[in-house]
mmCIF file of C-alpha atoms in Angstrom:
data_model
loop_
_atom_site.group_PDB
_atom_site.id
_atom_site.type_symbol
_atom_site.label_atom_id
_atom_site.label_comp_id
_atom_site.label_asym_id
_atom_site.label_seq_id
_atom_site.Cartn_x
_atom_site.Cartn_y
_atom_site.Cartn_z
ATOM 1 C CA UNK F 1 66.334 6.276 115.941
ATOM 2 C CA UNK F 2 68.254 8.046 119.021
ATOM 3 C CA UNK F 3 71.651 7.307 119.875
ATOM 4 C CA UNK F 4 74.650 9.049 121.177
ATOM 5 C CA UNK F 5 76.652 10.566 118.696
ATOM 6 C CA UNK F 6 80.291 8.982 117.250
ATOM 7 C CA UNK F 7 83.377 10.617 116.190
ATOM 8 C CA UNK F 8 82.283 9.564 112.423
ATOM 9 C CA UNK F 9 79.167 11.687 112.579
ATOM 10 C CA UNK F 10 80.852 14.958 113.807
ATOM 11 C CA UNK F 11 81.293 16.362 109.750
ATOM 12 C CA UNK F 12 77.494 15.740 109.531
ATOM 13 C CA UNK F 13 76.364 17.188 112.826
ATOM 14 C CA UNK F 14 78.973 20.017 112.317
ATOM 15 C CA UNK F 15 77.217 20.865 108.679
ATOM 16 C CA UNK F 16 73.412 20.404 110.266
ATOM 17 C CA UNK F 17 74.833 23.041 113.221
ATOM 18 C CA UNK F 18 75.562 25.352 110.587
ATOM 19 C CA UNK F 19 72.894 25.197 108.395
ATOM 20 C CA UNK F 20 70.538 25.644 111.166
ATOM 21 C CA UNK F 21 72.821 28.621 112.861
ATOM 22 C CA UNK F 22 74.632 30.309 110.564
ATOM 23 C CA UNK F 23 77.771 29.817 112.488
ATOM 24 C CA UNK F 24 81.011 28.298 110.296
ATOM 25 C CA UNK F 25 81.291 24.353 110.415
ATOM 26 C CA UNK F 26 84.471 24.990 112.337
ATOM 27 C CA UNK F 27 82.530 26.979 115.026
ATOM 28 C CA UNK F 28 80.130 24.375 114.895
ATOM 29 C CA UNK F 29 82.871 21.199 115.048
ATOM 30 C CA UNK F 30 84.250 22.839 118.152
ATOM 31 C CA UNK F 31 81.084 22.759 120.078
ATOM 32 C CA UNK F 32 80.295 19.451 119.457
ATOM 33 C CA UNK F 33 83.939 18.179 120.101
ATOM 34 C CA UNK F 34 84.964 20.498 123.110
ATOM 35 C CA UNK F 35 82.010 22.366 124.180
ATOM 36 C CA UNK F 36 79.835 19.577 124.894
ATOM 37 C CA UNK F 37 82.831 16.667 124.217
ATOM 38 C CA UNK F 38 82.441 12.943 123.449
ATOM 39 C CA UNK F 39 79.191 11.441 125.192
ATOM 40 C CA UNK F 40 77.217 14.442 125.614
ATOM 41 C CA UNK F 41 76.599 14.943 122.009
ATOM 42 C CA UNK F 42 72.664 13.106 121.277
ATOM 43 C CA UNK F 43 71.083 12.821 117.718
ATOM 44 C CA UNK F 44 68.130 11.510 115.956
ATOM 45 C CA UNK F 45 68.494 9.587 112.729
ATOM 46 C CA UNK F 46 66.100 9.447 109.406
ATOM 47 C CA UNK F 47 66.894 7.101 106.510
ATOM 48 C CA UNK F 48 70.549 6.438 108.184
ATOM 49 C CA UNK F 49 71.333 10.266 108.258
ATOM 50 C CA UNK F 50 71.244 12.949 111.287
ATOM 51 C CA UNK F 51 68.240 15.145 111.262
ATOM 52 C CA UNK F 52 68.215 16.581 115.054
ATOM 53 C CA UNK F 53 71.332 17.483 117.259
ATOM 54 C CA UNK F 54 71.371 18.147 120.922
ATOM 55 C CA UNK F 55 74.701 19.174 123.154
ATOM 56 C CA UNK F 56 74.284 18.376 126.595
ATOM 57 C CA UNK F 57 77.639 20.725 127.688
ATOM 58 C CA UNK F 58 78.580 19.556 131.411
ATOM 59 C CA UNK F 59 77.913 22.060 134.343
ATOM 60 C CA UNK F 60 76.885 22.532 138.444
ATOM 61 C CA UNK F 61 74.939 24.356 140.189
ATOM 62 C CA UNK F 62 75.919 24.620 143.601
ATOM 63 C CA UNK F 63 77.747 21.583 143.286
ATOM 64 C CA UNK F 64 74.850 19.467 141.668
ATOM 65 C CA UNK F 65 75.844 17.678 138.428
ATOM 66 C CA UNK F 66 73.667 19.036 135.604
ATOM 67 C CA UNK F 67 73.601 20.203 131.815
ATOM 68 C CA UNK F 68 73.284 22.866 129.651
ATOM 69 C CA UNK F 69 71.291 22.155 126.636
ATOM 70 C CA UNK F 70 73.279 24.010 123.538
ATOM 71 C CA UNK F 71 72.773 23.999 119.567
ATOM 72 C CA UNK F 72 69.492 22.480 119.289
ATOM 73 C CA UNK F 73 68.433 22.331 116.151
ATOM 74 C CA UNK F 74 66.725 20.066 113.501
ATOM 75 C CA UNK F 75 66.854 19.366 109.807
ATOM 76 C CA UNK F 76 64.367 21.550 107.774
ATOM 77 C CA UNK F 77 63.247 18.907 106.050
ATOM 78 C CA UNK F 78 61.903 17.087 109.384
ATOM 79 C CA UNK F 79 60.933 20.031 110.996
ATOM 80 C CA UNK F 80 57.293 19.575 112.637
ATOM 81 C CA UNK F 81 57.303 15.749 113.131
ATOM 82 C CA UNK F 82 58.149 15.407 117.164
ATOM 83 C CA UNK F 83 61.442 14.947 116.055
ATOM 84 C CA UNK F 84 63.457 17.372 118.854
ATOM 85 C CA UNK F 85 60.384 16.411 121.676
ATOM 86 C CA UNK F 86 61.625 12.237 121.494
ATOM 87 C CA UNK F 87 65.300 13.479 121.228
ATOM 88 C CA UNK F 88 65.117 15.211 124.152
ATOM 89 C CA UNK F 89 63.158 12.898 125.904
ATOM 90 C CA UNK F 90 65.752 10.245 124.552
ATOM 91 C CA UNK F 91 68.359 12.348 125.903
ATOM 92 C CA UNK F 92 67.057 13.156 129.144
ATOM 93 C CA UNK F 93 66.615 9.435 130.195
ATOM 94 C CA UNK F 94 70.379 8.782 129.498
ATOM 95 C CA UNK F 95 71.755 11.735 131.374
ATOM 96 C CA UNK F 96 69.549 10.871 134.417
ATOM 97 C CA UNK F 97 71.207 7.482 134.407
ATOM 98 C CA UNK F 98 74.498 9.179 135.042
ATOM 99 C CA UNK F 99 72.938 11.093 137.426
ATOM 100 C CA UNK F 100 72.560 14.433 136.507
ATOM 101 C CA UNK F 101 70.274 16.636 138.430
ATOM 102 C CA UNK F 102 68.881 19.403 136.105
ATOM 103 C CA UNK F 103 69.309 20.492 132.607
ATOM 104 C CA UNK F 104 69.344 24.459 131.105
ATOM 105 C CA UNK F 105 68.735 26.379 128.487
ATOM 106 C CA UNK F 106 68.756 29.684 126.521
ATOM 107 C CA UNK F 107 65.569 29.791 124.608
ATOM 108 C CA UNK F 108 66.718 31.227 120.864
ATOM 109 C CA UNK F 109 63.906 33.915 121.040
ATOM 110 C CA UNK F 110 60.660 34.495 122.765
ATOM 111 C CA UNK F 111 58.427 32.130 121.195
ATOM 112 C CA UNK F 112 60.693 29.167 122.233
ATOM 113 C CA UNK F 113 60.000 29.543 126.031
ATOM 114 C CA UNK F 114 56.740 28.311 125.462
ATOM 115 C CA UNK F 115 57.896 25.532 123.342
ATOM 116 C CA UNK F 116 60.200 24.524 126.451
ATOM 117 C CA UNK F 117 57.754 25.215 128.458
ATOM 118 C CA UNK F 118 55.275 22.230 127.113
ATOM 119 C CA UNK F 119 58.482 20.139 127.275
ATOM 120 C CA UNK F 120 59.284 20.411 131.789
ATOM 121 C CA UNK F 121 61.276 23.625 131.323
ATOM 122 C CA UNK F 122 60.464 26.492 133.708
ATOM 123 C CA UNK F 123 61.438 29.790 134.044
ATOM 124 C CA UNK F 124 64.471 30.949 135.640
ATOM 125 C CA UNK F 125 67.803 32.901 135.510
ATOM 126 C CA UNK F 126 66.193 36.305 134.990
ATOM 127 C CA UNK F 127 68.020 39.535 134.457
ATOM 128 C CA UNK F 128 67.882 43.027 134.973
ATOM 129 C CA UNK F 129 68.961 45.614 132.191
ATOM 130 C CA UNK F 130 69.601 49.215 133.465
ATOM 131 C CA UNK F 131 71.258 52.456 131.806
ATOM 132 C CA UNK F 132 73.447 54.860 133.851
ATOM 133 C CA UNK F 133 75.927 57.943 133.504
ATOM 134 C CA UNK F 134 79.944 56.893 134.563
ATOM 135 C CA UNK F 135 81.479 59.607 136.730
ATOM 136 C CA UNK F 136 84.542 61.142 135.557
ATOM 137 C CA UNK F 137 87.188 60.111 137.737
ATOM 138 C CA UNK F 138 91.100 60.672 137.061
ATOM 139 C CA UNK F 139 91.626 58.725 139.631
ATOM 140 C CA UNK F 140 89.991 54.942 138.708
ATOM 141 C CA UNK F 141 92.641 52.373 138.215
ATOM 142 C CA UNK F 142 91.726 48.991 137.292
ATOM 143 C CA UNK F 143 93.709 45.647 135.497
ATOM 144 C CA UNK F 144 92.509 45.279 131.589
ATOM 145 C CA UNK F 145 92.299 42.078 129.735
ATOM 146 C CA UNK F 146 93.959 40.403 132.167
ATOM 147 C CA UNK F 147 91.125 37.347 132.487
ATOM 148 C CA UNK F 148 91.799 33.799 131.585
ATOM 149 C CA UNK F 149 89.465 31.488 131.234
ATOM 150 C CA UNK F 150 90.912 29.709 134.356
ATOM 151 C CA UNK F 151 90.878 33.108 136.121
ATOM 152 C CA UNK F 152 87.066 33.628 134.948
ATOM 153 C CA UNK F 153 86.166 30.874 136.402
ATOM 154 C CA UNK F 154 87.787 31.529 139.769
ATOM 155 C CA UNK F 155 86.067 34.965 140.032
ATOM 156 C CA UNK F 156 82.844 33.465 139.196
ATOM 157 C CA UNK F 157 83.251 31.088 142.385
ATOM 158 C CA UNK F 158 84.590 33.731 144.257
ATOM 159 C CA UNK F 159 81.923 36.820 143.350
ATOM 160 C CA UNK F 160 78.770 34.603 142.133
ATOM 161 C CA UNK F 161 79.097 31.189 143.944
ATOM 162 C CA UNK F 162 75.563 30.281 143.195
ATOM 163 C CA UNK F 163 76.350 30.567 138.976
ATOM 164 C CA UNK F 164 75.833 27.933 136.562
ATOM 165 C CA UNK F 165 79.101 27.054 136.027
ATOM 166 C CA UNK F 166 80.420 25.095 132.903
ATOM 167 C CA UNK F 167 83.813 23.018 132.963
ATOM 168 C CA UNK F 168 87.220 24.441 132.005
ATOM 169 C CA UNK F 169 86.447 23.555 128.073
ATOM 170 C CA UNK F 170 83.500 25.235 128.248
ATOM 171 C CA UNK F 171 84.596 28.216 129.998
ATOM 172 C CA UNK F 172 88.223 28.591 127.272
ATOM 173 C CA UNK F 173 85.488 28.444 124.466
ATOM 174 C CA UNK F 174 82.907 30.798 126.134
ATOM 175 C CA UNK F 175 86.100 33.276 127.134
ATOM 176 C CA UNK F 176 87.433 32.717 123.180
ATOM 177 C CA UNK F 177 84.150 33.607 121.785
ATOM 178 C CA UNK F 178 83.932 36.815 124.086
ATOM 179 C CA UNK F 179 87.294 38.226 122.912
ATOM 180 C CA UNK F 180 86.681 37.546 119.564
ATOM 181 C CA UNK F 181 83.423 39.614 119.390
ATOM 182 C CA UNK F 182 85.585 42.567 121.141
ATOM 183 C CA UNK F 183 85.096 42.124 124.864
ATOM 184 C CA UNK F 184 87.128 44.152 127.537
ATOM 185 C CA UNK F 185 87.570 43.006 131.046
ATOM 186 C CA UNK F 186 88.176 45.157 133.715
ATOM 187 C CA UNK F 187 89.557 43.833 137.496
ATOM 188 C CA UNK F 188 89.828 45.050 141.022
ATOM 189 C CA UNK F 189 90.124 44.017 144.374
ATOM 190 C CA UNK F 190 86.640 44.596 144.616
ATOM 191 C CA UNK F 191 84.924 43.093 141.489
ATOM 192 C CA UNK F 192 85.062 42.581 137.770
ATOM 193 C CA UNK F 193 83.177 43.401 134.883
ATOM 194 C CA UNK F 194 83.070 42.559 130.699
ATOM 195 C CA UNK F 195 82.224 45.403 128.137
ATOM 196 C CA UNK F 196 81.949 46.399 125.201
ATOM 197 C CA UNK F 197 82.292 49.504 123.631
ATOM 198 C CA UNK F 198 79.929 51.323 121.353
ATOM 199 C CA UNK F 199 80.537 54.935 120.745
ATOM 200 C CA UNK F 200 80.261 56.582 123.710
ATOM 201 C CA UNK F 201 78.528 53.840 125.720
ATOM 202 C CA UNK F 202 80.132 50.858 127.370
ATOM 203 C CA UNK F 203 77.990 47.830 127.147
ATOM 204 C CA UNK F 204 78.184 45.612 130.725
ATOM 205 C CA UNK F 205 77.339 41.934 130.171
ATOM 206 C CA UNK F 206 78.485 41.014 133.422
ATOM 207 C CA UNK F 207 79.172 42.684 136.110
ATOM 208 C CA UNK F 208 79.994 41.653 140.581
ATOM 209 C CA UNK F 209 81.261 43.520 142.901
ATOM 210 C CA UNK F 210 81.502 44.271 146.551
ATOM 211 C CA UNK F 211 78.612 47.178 146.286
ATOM 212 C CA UNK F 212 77.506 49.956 144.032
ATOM 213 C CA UNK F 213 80.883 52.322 144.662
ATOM 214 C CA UNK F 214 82.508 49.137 144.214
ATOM 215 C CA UNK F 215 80.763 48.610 140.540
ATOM 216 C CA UNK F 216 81.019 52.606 139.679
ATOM 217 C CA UNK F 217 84.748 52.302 140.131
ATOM 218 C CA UNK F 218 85.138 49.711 137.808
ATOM 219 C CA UNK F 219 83.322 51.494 135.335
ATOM 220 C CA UNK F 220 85.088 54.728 136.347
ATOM 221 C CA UNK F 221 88.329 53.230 135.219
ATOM 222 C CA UNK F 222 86.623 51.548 131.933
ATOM 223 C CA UNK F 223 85.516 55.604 131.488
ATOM 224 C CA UNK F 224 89.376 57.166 131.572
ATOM 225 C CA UNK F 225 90.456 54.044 129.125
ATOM 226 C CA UNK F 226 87.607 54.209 126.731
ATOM 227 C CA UNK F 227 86.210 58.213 127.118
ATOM 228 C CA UNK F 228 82.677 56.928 127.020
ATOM 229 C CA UNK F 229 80.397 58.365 129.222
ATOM 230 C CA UNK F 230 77.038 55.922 129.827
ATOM 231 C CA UNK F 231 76.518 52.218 131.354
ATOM 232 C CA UNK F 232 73.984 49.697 129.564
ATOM 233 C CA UNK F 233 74.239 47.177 132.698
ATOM 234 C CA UNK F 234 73.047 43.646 132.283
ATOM 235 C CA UNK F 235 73.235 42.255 135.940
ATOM 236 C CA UNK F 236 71.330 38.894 137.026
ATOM 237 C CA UNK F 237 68.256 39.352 138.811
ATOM 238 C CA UNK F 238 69.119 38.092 142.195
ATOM 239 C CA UNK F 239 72.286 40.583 141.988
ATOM 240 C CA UNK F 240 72.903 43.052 145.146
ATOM 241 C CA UNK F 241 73.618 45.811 142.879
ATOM 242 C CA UNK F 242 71.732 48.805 141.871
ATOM 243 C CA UNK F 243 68.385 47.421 143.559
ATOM 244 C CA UNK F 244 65.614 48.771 142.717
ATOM 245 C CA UNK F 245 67.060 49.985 139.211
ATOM 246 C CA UNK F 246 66.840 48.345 135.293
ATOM 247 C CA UNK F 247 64.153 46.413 133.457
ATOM 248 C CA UNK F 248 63.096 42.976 134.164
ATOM 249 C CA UNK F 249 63.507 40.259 130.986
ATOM 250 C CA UNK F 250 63.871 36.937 130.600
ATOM 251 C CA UNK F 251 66.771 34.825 129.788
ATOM 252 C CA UNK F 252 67.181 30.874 130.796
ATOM 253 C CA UNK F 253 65.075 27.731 132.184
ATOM 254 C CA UNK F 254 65.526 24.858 134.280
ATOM 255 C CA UNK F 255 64.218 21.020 134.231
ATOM 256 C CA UNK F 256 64.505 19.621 137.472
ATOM 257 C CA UNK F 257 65.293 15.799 137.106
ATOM 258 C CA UNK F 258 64.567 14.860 140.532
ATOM 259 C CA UNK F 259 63.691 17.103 144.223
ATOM 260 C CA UNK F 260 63.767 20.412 142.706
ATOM 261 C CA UNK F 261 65.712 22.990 144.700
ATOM 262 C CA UNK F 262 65.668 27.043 145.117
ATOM 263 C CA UNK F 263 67.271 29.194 142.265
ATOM 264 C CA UNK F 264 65.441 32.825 142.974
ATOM 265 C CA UNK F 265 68.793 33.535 143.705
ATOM 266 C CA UNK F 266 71.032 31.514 140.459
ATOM 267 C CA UNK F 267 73.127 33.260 137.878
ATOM 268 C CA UNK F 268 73.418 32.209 134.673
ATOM 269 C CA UNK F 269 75.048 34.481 131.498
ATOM 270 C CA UNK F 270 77.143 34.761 128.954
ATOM 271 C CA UNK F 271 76.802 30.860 127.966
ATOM 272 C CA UNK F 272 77.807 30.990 124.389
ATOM 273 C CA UNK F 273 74.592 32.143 123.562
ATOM 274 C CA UNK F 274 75.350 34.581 121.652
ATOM 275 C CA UNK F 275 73.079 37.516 123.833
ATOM 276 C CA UNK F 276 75.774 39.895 124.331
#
């Protein structure tokens, strides 16, 4: 049986979440209860019980209603039995009826793209990962840690308009989990960036900015606060900076639920995925 979840099965889907994960039943009650939130939350039933969760988390694309599909998972005991295909098939027939255009998703590792795949998922979302030396400069100045979840938001509209973007819960979690793992932001005028910092290398998950000077200056000033000396970019695909440079590798897909339209050019990162 498929049915949207109730507020009575959140203890159950948050230990099923965990078990399958890893991630603390708290971790796991928050994305079912804010991440997603009440309605998006689908689940398949054996003998009375949950055996398969799926979090449809709210987002647009360009203004087109759509969803991000988050925390998939199924019990190990009913693993193999079509279980997740009919939930999501369940799932994608009441979300259409709302209207939404698209769904996306992470794939957990490589072997899952193919999975998707077989179930209307294509390709999309790529990224680019490059390596580069930061210039000393005395002179970089930049604002640190000064991004709210609000604020992210705002820059994302403002410096990557055609992003995936998730609602204002979605964006306070994804934010939250960022600064708990460590994260640093760094803000100009001309662009922002998150890093982290390992050693003597700063670690870019996301990066915009006006042009390549534009992007070097930001790391610049990440280089007089930190004293590392190297770049490990992670840029989206479509990005105008650094052409030319970093490795191509996957990262999301896309269902279209209706005309499907052009996303060569879409961002999507950083979605609580835990690829950091």
């Amino acid at each position: 049986m498929f049915r949207a979840a109730q507020p009575a099965d959140q203890p159950a889907l948050a230990a099923l979440f965990a078990d399958s994960f890893g991630d603390p039943p708290a971790f796991a009650g928050e994305v079912i209860e804010k991440f997603a939130g009440p309605g998006n939350v689908f689940l398949a039933e054996v003998e009375g019980k949950p055996a398969a969760l799926l979090c449809a988390a709210p987002v647009t694309l360009e203004g087109r209603p759509g969803v991000y599909y988050y925390g998939l998972c199924t019990a190990r005991q009913a693993r193999g039995n079509g279980l997740m295909t009919g939930l999501m098939d369940w799932a994608r027939q009441q979300l259409r009826q709302r209207g939404v255009a698209f769904a996306v998703l992470v794939p957990a590792g490589p072997a899952l793209f193919s999975f998707y795949a077989a179930r209307g998922f294509e390709k999309a979302f790529g990224l680019r990962r490059l390596e580069r030396p930061i210039r000393n400069n005395l002179w970089a100045q930049a604002d640190f840690d000064s991004v709210t979840a609000k604020g992210w938001e705002a820059l994302r509209r403002r410096w990557a308009p055609q992003s995936v973007m998730l609602n204002g819960a979605g964006y306070i979690m994804a934010l939250t989990d960022l600064y708990s793992g460590g994260v640093t932001t760094v803000e100009t005028d001309e662009g922002y960036g998150f890093y982290f910092q390992q050693g003597d290398t700063l670690r870019f998950v996301e990066l915009f900015a006006e042009g390549d000077r534009a992007a070097e200056k930001l790391m610049e000033a990440a280089r007089q606060k930190t004293g590392a000396g190297r770049a490990v970019i992670t840029l989206g695909q479509g990005q105008n900076l650094f052409l030319g440079e970093g490795a191509p590798q996957d990262y999301g897909m896309i269902d279209f639920w209706g005309q499907p339209f052009d996303v060569r050019d879409a961002y999507m990162r950083l979605m609580l995925d835990g690829d950091q």
